[in-house]
Coordinates of C-alpha atoms and ligand atoms in Angstrom, one line a residue:
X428 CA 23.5 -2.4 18.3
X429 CA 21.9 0.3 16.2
X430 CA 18.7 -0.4 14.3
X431 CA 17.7 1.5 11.9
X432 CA 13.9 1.5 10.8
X433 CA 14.4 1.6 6.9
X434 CA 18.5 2.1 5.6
X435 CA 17.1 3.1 2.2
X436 CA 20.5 4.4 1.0
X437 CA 21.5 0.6 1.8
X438 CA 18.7 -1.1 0.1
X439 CA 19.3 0.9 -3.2
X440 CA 23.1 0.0 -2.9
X441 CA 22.3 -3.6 -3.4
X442 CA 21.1 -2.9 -7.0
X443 CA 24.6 -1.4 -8.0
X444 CA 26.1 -0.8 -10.5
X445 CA 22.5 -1.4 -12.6
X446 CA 21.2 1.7 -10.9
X447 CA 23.8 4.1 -11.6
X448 CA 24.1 2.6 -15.2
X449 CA 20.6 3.0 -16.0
X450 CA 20.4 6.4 -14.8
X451 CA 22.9 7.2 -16.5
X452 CA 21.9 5.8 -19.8
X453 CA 18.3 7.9 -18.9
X454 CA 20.4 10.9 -18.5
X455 CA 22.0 11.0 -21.4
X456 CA 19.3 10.4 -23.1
X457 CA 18.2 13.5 -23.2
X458 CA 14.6 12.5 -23.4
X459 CA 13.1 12.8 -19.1
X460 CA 8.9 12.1 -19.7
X461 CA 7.3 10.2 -21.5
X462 CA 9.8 8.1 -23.2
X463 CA 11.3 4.5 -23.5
X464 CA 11.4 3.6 -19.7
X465 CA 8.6 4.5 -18.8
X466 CA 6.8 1.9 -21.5
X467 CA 9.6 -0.6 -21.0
X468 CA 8.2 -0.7 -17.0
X469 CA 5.0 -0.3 -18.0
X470 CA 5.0 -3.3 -20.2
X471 CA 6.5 -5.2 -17.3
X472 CA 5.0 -3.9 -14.2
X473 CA 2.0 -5.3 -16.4
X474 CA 3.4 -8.8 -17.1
X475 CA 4.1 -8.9 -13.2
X476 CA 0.7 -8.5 -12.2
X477 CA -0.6 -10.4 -14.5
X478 CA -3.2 -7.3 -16.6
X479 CA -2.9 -5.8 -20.1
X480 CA -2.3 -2.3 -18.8
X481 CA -0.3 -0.5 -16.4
X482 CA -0.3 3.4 -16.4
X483 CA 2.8 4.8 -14.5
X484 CA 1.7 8.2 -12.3
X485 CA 3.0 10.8 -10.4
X486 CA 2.5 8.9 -6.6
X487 CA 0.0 6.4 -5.2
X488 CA -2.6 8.9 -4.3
X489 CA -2.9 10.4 -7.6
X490 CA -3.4 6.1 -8.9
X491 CA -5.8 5.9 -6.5
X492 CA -7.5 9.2 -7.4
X493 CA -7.0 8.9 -11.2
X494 CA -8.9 5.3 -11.1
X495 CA -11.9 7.1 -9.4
X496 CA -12.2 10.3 -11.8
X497 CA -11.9 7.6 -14.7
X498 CA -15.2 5.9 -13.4
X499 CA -16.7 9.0 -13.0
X500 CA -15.4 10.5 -16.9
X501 CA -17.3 7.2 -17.7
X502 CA -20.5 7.3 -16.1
X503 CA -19.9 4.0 -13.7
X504 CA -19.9 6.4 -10.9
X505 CA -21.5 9.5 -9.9
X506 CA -21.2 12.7 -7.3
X507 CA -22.1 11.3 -3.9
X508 CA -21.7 7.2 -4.3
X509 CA -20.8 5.7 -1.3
X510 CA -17.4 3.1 -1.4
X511 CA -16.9 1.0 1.5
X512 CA -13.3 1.5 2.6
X513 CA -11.3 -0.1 6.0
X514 CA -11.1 2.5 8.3
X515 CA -7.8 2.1 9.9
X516 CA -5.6 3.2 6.4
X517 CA -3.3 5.6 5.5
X518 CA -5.3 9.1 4.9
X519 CA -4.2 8.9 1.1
X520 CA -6.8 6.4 0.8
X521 CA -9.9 8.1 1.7
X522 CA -8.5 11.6 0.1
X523 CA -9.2 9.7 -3.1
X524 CA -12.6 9.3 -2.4
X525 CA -13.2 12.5 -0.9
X526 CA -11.4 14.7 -3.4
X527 CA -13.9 13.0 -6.3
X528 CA -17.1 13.8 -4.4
X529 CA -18.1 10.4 -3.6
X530 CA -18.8 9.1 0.1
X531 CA -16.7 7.4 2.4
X532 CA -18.0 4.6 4.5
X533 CA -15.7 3.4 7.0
X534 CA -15.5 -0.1 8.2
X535 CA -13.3 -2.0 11.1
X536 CA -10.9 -4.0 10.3
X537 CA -10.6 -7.9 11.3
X538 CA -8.4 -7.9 14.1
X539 CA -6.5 -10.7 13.5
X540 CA -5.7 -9.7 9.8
X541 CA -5.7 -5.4 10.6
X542 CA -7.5 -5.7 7.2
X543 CA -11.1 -4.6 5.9
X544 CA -13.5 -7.0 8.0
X545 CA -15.8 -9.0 5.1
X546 CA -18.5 -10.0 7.9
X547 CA -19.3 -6.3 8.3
X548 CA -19.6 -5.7 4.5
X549 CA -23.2 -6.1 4.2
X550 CA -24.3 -3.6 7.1
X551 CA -22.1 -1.1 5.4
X552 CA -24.3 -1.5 2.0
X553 CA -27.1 1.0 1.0
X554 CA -28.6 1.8 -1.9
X555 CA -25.5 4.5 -3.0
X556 CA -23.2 1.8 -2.4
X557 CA -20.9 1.5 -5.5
X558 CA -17.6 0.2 -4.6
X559 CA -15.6 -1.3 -2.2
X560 CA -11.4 -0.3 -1.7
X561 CA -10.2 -3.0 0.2
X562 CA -6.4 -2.2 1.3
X563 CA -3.6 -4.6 1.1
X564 CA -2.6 -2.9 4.7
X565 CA 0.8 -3.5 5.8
X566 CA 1.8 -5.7 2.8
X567 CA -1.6 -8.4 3.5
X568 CA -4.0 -9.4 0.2
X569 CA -7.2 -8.0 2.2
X570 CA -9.0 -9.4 -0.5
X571 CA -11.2 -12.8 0.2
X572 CA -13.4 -15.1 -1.3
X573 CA -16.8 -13.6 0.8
X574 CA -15.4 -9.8 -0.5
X575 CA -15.3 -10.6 -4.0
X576 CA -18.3 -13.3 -4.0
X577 CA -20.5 -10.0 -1.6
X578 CA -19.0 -7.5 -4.4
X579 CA -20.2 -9.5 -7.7
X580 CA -23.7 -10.0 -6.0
X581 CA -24.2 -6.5 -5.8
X582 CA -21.9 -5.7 -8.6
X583 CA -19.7 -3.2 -7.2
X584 CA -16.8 -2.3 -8.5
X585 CA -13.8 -3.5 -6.2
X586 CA -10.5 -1.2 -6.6
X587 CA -7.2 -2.2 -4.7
X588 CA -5.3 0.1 -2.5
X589 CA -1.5 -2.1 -3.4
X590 CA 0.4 0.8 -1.6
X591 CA 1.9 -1.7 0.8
X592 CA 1.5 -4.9 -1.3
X593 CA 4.1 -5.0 -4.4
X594 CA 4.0 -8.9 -5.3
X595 CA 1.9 -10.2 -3.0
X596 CA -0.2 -13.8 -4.4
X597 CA -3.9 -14.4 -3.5
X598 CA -4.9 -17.1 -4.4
X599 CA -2.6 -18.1 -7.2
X600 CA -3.1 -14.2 -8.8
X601 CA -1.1 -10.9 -7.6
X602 CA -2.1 -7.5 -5.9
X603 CA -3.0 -5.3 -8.7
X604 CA -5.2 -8.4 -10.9
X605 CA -8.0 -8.3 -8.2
X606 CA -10.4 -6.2 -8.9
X607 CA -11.5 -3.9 -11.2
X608 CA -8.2 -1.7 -10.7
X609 CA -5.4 -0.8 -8.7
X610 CA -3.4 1.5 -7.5
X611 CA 0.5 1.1 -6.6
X612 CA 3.1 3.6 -5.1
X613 CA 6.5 3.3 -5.9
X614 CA 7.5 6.1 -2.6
X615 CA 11.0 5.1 -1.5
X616 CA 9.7 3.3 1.5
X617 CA 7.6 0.9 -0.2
X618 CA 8.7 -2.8 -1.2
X619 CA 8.9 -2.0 -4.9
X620 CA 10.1 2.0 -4.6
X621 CA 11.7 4.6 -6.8
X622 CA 14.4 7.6 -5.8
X623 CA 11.7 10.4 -5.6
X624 CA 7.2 9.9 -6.1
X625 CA 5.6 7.9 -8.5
X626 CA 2.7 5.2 -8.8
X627 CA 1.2 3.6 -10.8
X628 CA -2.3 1.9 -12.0
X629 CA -3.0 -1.6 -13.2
X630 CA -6.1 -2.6 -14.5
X631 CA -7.7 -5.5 -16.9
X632 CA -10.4 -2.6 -18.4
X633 CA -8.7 -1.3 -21.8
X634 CA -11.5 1.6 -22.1
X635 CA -10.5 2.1 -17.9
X636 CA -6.6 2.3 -18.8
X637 CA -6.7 4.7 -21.7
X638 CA -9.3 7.1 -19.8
X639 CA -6.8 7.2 -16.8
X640 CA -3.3 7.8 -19.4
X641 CA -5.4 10.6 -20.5
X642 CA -6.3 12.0 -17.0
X643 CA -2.7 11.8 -15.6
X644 CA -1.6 14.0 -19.0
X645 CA -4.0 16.7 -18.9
X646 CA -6.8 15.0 -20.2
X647 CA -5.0 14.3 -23.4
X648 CA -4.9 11.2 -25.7
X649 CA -3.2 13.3 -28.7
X650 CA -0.9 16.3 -27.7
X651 CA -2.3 20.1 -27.4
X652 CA -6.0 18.1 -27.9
X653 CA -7.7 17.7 -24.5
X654 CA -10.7 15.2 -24.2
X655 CA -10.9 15.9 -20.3
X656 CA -9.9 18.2 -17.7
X657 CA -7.2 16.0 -16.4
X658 CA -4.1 17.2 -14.0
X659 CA -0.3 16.6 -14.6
X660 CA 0.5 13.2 -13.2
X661 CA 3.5 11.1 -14.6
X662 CA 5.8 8.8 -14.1
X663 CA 9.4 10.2 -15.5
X664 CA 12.0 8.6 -17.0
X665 CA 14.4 8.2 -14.4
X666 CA 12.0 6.9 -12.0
X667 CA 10.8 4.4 -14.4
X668 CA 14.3 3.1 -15.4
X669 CA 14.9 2.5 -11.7
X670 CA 12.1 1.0 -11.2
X671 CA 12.7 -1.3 -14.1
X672 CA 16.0 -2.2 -12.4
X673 CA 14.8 -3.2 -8.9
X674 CA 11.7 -4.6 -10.2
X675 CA 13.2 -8.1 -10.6
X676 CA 14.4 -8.3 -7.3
X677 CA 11.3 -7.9 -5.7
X678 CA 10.2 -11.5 -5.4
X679 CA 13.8 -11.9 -3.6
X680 CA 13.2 -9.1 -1.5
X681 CA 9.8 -9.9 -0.6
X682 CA 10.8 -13.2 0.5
X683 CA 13.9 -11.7 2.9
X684 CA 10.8 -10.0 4.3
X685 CA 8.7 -13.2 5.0
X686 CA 11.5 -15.0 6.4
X687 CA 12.5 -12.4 9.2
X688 CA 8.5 -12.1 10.0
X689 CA 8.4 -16.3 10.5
X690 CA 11.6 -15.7 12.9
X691 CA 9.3 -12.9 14.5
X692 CA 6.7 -14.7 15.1
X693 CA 8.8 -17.7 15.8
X694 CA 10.8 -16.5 18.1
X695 CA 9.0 -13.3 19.9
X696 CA 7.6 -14.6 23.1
X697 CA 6.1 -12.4 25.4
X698 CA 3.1 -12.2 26.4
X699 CA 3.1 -8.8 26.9
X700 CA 2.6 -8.2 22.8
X701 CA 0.3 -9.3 20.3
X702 CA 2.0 -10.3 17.0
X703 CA 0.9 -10.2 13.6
X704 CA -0.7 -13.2 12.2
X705 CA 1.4 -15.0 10.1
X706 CA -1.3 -16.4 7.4
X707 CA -1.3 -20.0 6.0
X708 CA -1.2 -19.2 2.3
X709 CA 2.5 -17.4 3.0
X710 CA 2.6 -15.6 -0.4
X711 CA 0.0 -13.6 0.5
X712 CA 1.6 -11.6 3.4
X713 CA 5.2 -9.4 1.6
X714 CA 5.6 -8.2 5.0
X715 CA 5.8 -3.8 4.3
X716 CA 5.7 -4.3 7.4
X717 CA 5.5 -5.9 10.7
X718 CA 3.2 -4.5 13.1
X719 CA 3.0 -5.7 17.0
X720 CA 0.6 -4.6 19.9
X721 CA 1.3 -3.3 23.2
X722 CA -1.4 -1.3 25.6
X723 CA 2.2 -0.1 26.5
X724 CA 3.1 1.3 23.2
X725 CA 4.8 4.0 24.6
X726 CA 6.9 2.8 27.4
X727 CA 7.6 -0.1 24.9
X728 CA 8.9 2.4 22.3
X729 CA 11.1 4.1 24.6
X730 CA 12.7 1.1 25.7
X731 CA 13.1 0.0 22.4
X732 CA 14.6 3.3 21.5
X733 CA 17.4 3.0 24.3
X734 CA 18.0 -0.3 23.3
X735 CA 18.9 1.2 19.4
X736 CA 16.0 0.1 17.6
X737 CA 14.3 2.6 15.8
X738 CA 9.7 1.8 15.2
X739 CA 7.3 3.7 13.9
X740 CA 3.4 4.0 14.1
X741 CA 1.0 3.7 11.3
X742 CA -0.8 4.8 12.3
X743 CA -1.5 6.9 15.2
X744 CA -4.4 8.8 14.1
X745 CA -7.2 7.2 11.8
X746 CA -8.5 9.5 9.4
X747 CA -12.0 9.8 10.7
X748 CA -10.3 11.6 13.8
X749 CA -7.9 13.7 11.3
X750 CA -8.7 17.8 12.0
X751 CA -8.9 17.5 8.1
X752 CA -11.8 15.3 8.2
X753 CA -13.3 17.4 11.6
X754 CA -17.5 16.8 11.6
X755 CA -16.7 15.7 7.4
X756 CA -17.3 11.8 7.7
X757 CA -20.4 9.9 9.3
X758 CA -20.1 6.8 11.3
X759 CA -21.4 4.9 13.9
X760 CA -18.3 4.2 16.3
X761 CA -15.2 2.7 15.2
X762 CA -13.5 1.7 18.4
X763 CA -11.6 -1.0 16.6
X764 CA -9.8 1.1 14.2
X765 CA -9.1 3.8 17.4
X766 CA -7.7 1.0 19.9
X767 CA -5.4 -0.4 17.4
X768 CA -4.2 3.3 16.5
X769 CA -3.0 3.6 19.8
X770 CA -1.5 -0.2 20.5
X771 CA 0.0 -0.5 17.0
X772 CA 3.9 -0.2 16.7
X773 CA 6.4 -1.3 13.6
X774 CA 9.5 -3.0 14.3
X775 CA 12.6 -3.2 11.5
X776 CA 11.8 -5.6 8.5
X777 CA 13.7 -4.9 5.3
X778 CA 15.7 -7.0 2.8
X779 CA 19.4 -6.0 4.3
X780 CA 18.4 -6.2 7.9
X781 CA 20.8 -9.1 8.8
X782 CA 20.6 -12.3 10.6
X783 CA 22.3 -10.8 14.1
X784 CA 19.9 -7.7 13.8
X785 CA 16.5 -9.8 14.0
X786 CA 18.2 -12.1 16.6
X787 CA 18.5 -8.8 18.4
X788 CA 15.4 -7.5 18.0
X789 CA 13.9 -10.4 19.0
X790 CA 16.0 -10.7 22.6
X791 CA 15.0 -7.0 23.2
X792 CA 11.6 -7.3 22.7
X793 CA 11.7 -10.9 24.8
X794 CA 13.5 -9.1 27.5
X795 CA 10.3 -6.2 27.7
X796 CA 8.6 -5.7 31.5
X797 CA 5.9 -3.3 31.1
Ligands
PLP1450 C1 1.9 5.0 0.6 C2 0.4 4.8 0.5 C3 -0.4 5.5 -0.3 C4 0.0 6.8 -1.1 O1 1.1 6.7 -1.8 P1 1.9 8.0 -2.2 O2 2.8 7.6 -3.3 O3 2.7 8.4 -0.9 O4 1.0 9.1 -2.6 C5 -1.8 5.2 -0.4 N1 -2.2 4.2 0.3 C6 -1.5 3.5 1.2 C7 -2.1 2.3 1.9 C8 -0.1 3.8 1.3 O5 0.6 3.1 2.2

């Protein structure tokens, strides 16, 4: 049996003839930025996460960057503020921080969750501490009671990195409603994802949204008059309209998701792998994706790979060890974060992957002798 990782061509195919339709229509419009769809998802990416204002952008690490300049444009952060982020993420994340001149402070992870852990929270505070980016990592709220209760105590701001967590429900409230702001990608890989890049922001803050609209359009609020230096950044029409088609199934989807990781972690047994938790509050967890542990990743791979199923790593170098980030980030020792870059290995979880496929992922992976 072959295995694909991620059939994207599939996945899209289940939202035929919509797709195609609504392309269409956007085509022959004759109207490609700035235009009807992009409000029309707007308005309901909104109503999905439950804030007043969305702000559709040209790829999640221009929503994450965007939300950052916007602070700065409005004086609630400054050149050289530290924000506490996990340090086992996708480098997107801390290139947001770095590319606005603010500080980096990296913290482990919980192991049992992979997300930012909150009992190191207040060893990472100083004095330039500002903010804190918890990330939703591999489709898990990373956000907790002690985060947002350490957070209001020092007031920092708290800005979510939903990259991987489209729909997710923390207590009774979705990624993207959490904090202060967030900041989605819609990259074809993701849970909720469009046919090129795009992103997006969602925020409560009205003087936030409308400082970030203006940003990701040059710095403009009224055309040829610029308030700030701002970049080019948009969501376009076609993106938008498919977005606005697949968006409704992503509740469906997420669930497909959550019921192949319960078989997983049903069914897996070998105690040659660590699996994922599966958390108690199931909502929570929309399952990007499912990430085991071997100290025989590679061997493990290989086999997998000459049984037909394709994995993938994320990630297999942290960013504190990136070239890019070479003598550029302080820390003191993050052997967490670099054990589980080297143990860490997805497995195939996606809304088409059928019931024979995860019975057969499962009896490879029982059948594994390191
Ligand atoms: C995908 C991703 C991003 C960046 O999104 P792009 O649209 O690829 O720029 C940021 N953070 C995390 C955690 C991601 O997974």
């Amino acid at each position: 049996m072959k295995i694909p990782f991620l059939p994207l061509g599939q996945i899209n195919a289940c939202y035929e003839p919509a797709l195609s339709q609504r392309i269409t229509a956007a085509v022959d419009s004759g109207w490609y930025i700035l235009g009807k769809e992009l409000r029309a998802f707007e308005t309901s990416f909104a109503d999905f996460c439950g804030v007043p204002f969305c702000i559709g952008c040209g790829n999640g690490l221009d929503a994450l960057t965007l939300i950052f300049r916007a602070y700065l444009e409005l004086g609630i952060l400054k050149e050289g503020d530290e924000v506490i982020v996990p340090a086992n993420t996708y480098i997107a994340t801390v290139l947001a921080i770095t590319q606005n001149r603010l500080t980096p402070v990296l913290v482990e992870p919980a192991v049992s969750t992979f997300n930012l852990d909150s009992r190191l929270l207040s060893a990472a505070c100083s004095s330039k501490t500002r903010a804190i980016l918890p990330v939703h990592l591999y489709g898990r709220a990373a956000v907790t009671e002690e985060l947002l209760d350490f957070a209001s105590r020092r007031r920092l701001l708290v800005i979510e990195d939903a990259a991987q967590a489209h729909g997710a429900v923390w207590d009774g409230k979705r990624a993207g409603c959490l904090g202060g702001a967030a900041a989605f990608s819609f990259y074809p890989g993701k849970n909720l994802g469009c046919l090129g890049d795009g992103g997006a922001v969602t925020t409560r803050n009205e003087e936030l949204a409308q400082v970030i609209r203006a940003l990701g359009n040059y710095g403009s609020h009224e055309k040829y008059v610029n308030d700030y230096q701002g970049v080019n950044s948009r969501l376009d029409e076609i993106q938008a309209a498919t977005l606005s088609v697949k968006l409704p199934g992503l509740d469906a989807d997420n669930e497909i998701r959550r019921q192949i990781a319960l078989r997983y972690t049903r069914e897996i047994q070998n105690e040659n792998l660590i699996l994922p938790e599966f958390p108690a509050a199931a909502r929570s967890h929309v399952w990007h994706l499912y990430v085991i542990r071997s100290n025989r990743r590679e061997k493990l791979r290989t086999y997998l790979k000459e049984k037909g199923i394709e994995t993938l790593i994320h990630y297999p170098i942290p960013p504190h060890l990136q070239k890019a980030y070479a003598g550029k980030i302080t820390h003191s020792g993050l052997p967490i974060t670099e054990n589980m870059a080297q143990e860490v290995l997805s497995i195939p979880i996606h809304p088409v992957l059928t019931g024979d496929q995860v019975s057969y992922v499962i009896e490879v992976l029982n059948a594994f002798r390191p």
